[in-house]
Short mmCIF file of N, CA and C in Angstrom, two decimals:
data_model
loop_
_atom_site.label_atom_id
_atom_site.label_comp_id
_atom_site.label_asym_id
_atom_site.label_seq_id
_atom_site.Cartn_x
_atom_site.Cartn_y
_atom_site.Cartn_z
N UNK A 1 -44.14 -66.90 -36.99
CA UNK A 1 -44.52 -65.91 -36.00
C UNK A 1 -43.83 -64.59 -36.33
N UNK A 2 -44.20 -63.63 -35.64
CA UNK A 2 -43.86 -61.93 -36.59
C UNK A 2 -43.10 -61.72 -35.51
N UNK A 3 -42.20 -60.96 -35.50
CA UNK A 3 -40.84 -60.62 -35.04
C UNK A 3 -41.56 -59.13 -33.76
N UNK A 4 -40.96 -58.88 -33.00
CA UNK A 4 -41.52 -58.06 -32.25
C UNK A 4 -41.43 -56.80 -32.56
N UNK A 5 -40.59 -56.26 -33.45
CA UNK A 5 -40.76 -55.21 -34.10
C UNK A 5 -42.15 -55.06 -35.22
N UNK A 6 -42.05 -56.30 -35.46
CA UNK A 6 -43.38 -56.11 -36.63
C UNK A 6 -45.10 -56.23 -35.85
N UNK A 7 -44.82 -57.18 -34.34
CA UNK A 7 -46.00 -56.97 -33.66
C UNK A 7 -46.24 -55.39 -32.53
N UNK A 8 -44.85 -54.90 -32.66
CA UNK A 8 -45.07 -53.53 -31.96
C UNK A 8 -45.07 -52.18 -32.69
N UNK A 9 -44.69 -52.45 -33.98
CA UNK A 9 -44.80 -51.72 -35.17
C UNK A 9 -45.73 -50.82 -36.32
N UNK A 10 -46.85 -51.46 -35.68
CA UNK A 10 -48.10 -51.13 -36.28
C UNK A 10 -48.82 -49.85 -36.00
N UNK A 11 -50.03 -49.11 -36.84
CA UNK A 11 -50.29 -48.54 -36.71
C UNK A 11 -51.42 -48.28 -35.95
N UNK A 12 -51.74 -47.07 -34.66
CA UNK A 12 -52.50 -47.31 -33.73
C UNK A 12 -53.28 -46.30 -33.81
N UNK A 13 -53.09 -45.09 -34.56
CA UNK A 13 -53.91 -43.46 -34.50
C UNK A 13 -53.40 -43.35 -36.16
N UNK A 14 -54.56 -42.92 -36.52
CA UNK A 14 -54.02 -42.02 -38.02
C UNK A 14 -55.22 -40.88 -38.20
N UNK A 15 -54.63 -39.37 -38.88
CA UNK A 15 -55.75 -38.47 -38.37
C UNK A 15 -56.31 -38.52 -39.05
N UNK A 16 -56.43 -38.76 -40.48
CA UNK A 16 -57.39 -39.40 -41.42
C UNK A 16 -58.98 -40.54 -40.59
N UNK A 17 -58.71 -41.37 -40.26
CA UNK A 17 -59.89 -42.43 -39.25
C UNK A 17 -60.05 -42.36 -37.99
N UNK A 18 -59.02 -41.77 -37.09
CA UNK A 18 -58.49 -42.16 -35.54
C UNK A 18 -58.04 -43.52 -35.17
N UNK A 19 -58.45 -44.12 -34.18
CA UNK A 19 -57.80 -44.79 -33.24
C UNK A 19 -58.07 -46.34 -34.81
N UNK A 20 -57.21 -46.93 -34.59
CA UNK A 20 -57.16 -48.21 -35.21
C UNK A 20 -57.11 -49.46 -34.77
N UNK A 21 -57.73 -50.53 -34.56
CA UNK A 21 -57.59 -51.78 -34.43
C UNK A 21 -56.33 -52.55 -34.60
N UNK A 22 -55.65 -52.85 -33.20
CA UNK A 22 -54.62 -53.39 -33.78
C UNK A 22 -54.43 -54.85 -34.23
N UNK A 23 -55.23 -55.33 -34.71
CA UNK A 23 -55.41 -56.96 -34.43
C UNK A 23 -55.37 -56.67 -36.30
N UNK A 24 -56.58 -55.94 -36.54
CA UNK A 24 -56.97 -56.09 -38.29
C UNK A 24 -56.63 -54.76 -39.02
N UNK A 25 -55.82 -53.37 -38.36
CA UNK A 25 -55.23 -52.49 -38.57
C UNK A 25 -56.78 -51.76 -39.23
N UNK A 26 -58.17 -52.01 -39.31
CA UNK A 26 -58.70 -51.05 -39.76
C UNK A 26 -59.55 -49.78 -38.75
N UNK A 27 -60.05 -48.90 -38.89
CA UNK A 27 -60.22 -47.58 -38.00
C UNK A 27 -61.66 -48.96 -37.27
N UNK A 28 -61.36 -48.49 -35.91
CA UNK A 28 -62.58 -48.85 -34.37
C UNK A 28 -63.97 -48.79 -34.98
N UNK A 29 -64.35 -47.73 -35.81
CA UNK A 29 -65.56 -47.74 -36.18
C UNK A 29 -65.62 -48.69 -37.79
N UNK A 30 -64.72 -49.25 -38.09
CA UNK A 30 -65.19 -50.80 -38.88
C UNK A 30 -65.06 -51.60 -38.36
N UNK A 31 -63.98 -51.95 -37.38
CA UNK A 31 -63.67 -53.06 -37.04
C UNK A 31 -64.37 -53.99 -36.30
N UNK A 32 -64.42 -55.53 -37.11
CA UNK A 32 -65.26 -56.54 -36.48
C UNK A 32 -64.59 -57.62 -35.87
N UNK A 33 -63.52 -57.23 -34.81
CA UNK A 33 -62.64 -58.41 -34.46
C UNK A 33 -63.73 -58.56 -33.15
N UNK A 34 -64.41 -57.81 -32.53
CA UNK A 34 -64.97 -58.17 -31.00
C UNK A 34 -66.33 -59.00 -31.74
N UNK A 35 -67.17 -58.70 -32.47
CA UNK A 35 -68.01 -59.37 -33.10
C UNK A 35 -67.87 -61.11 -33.47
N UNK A 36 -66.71 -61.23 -34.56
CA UNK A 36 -65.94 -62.24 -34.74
C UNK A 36 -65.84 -63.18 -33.59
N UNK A 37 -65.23 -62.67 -32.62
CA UNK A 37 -64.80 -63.29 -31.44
C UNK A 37 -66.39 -63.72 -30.41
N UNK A 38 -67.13 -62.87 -30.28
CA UNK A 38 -68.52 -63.46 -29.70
C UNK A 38 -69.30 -64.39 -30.51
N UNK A 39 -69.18 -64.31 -31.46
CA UNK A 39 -70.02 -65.37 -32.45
C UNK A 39 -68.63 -66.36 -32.31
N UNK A 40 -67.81 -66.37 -32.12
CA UNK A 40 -67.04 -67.77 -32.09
C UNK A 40 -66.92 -68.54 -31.38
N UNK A 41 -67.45 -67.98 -29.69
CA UNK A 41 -67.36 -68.00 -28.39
C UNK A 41 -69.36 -68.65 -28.20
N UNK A 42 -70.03 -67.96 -29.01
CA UNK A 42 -71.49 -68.63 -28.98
C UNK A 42 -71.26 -69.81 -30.22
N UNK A 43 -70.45 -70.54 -30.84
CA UNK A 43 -70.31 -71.39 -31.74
C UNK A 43 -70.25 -72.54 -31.10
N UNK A 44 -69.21 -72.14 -30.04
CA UNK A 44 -68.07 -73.36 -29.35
C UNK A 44 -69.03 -73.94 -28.40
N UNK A 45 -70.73 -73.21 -27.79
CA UNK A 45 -70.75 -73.94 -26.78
C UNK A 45 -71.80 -74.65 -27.00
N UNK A 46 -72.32 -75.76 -26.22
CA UNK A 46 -73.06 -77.20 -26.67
C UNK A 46 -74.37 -76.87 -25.83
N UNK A 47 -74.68 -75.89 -25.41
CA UNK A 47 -76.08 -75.60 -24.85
C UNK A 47 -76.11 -76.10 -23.78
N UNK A 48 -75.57 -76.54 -22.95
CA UNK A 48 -75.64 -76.67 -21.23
C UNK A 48 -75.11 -75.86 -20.53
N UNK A 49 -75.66 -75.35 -19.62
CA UNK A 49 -74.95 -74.17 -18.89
C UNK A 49 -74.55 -74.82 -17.63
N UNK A 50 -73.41 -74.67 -17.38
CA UNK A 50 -72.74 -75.78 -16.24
C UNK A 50 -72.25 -74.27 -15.07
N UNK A 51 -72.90 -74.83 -13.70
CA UNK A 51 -72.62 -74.20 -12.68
C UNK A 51 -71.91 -74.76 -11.74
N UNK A 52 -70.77 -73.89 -11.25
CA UNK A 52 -70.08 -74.74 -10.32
C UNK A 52 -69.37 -73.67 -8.95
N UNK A 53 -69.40 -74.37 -7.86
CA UNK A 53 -68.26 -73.63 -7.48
C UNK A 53 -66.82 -73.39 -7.12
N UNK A 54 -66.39 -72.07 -6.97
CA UNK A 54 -64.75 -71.92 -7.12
C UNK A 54 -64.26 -71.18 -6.01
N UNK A 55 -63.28 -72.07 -5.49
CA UNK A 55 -62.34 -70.53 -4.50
C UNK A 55 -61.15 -70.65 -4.95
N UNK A 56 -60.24 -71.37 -5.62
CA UNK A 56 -58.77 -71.08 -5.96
C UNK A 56 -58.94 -69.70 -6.59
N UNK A 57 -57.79 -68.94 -5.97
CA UNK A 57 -57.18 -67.82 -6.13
C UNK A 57 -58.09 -66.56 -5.76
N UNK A 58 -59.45 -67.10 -4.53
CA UNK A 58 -59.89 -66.22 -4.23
C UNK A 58 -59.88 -65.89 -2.68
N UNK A 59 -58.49 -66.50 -1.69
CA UNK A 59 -58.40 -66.38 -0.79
C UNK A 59 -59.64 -67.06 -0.12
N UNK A 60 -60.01 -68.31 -0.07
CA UNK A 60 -60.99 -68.71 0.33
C UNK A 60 -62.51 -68.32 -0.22
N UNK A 61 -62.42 -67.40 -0.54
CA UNK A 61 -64.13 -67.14 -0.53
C UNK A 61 -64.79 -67.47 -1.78
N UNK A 62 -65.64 -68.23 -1.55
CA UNK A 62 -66.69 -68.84 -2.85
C UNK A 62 -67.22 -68.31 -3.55
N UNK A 63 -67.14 -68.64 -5.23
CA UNK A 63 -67.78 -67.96 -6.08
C UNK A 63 -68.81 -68.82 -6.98
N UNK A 64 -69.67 -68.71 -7.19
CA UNK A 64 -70.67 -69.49 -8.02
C UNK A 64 -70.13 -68.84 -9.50
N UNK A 65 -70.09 -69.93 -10.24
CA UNK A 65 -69.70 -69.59 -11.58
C UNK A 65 -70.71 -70.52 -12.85
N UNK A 66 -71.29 -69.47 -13.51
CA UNK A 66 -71.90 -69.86 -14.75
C UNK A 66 -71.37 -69.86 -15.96
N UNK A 67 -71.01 -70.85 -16.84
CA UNK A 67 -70.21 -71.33 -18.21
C UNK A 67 -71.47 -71.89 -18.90
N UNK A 68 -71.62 -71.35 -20.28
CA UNK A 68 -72.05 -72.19 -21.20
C UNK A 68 -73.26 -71.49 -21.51
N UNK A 69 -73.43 -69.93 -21.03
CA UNK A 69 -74.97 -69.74 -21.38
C UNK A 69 -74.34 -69.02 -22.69
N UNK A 70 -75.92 -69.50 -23.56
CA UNK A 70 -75.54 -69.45 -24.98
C UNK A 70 -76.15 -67.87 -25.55
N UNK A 71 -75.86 -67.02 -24.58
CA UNK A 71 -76.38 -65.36 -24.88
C UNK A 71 -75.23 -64.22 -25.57
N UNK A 72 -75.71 -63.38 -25.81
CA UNK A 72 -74.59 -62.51 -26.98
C UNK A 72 -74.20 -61.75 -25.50
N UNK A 73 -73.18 -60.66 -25.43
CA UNK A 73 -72.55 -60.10 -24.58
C UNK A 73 -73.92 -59.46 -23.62
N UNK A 74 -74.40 -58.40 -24.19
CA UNK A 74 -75.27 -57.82 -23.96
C UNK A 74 -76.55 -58.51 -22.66
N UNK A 75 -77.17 -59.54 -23.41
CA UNK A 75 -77.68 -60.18 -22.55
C UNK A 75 -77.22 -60.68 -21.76
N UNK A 76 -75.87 -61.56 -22.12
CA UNK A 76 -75.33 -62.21 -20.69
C UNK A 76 -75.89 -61.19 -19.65
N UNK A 77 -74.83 -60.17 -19.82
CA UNK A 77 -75.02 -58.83 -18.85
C UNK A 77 -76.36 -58.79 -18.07
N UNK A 78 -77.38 -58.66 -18.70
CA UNK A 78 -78.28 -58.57 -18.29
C UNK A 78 -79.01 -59.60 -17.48
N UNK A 79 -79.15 -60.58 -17.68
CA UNK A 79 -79.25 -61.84 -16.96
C UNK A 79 -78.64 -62.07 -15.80
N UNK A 80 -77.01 -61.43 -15.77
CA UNK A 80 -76.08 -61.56 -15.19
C UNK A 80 -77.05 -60.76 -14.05
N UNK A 81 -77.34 -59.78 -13.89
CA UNK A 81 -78.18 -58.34 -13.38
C UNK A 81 -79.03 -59.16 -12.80
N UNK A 82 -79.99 -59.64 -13.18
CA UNK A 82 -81.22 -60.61 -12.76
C UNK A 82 -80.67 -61.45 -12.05
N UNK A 83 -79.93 -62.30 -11.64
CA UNK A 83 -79.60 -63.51 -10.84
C UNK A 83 -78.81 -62.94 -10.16
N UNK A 84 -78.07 -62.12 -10.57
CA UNK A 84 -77.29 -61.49 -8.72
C UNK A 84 -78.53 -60.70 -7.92
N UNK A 85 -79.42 -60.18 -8.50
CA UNK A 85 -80.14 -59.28 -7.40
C UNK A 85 -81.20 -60.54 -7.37
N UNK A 86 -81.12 -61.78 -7.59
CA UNK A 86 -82.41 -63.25 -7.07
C UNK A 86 -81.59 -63.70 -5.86
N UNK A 87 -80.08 -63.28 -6.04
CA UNK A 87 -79.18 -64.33 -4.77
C UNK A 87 -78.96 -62.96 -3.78
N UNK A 88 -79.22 -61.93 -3.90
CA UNK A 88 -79.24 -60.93 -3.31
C UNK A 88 -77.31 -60.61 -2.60
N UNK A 89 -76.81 -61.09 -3.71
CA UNK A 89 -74.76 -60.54 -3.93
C UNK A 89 -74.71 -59.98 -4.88
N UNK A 90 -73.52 -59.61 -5.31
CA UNK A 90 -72.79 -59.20 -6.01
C UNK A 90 -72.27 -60.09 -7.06
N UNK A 91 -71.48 -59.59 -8.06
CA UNK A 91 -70.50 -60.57 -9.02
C UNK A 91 -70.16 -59.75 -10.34
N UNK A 92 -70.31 -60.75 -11.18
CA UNK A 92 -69.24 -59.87 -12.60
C UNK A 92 -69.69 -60.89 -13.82
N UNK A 93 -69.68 -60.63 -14.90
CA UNK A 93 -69.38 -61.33 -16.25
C UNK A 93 -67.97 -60.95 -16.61
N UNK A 94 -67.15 -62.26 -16.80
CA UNK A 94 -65.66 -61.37 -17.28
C UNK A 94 -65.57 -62.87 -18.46
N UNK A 95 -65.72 -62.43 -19.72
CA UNK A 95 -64.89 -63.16 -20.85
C UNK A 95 -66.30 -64.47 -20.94
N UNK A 96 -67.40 -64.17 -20.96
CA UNK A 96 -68.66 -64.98 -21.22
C UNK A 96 -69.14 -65.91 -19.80
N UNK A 97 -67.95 -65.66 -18.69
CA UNK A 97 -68.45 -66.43 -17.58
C UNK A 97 -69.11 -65.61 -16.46
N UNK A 98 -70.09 -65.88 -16.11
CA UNK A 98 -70.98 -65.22 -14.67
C UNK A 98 -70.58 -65.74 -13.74
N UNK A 99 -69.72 -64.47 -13.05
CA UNK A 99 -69.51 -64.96 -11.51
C UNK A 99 -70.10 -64.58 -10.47
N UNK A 100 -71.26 -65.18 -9.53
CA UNK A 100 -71.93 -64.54 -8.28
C UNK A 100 -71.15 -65.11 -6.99
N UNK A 101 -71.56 -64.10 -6.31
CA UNK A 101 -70.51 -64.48 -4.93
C UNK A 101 -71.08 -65.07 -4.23
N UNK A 102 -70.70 -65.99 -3.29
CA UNK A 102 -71.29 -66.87 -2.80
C UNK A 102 -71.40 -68.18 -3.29
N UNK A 103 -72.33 -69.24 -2.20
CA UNK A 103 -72.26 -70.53 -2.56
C UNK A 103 -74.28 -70.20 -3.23
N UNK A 104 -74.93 -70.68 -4.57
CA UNK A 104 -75.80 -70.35 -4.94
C UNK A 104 -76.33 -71.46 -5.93
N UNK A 105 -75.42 -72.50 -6.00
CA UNK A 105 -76.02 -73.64 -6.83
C UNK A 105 -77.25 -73.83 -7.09
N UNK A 106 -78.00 -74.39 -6.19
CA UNK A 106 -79.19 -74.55 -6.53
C UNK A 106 -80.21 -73.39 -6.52
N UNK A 107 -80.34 -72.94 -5.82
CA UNK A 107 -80.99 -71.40 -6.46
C UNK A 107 -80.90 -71.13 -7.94
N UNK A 108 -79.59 -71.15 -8.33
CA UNK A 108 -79.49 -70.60 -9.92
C UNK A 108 -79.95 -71.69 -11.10
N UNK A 109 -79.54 -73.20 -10.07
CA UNK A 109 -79.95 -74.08 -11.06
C UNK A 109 -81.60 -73.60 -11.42
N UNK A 110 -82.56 -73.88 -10.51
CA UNK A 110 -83.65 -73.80 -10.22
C UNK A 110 -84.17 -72.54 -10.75
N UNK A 111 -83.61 -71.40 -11.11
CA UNK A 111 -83.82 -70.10 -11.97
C UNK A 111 -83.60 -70.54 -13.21
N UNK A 112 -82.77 -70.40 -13.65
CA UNK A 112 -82.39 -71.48 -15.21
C UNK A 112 -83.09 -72.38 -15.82
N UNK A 113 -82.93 -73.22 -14.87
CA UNK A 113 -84.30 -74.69 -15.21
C UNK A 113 -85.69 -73.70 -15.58
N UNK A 114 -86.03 -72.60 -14.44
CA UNK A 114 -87.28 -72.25 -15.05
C UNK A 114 -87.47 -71.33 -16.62
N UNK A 115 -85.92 -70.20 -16.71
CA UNK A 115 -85.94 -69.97 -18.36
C UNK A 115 -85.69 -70.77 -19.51
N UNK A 116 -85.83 -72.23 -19.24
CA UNK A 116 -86.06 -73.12 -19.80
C UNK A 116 -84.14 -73.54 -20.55
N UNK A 117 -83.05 -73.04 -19.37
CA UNK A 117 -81.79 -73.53 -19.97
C UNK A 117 -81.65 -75.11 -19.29
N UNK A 118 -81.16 -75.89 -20.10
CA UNK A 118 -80.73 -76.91 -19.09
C UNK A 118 -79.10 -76.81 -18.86
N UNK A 119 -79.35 -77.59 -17.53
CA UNK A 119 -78.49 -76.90 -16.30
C UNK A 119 -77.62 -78.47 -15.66
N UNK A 120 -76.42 -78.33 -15.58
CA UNK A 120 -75.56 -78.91 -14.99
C UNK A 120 -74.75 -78.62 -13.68
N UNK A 121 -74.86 -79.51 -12.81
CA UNK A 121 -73.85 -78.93 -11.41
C UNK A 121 -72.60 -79.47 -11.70
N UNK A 122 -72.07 -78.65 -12.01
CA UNK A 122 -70.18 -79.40 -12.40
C UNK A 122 -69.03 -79.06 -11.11
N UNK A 123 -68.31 -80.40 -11.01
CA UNK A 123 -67.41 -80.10 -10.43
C UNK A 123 -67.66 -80.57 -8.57
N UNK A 124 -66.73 -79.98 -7.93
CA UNK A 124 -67.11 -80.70 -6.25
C UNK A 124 -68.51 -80.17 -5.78
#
């Protein structure tokens, strides 16, 4: 493991490229660490999109959560867009998971099932 001088050490601006990547040290406009990381993240998953719901750490209030859809960032997003304004809430994509507010299970199953994902109810 690299010593904390050598992980805080690096270079972050140079006026030659600008801003730099600190993960692979090359200038923002080469760098393919976010790329890398979404294709590794669409590798890992087995094609079921598992819906469930969650309230730990949300002060009680329920969140419908979608894992496993096998879309690049972009679309998630967009999809994401489409099924919150079908449940008529709010929510977020944060780190490949769709969160809508509310309890929405079957609704979303039943949206899904029809873009032809198959669909799991996971969890209580």
């Amino acid at each position: 493991m690299a010593s904390l001088k050598d992980q805080l050490g690096g270079l972050v601006y140079s006026t030659e490229h600008g801003d730099t990547c600190p993960d692979c040290r090359l200038p923002l406009a080469e760098c393919e660490c976010a790329g890398q990381a979404e294709r590794a993240r669409l590798a890992e998953l087995d094609g079921i999109v598992r819906i469930r719901r969650e309230t730990s750490g949300r002060k009680g209030k329920g969140v419908t959560t979608l894992e496993g859809i096998p879309l690049p960032a972009g679309e998630l997003k967009a999809l994401a867009k489409t099924l919150k304004k079908r449940c008529g809430t709010g929510g977020a994509v944060k780190e490949g998971v769709v969160e809508i507010q509310g309890d929405h299970r079957e609704l979303l199953k039943g949206e899904l099932e029809k873009r032809g994902y198959r669909v799991r109810l996971a969890g209580g």
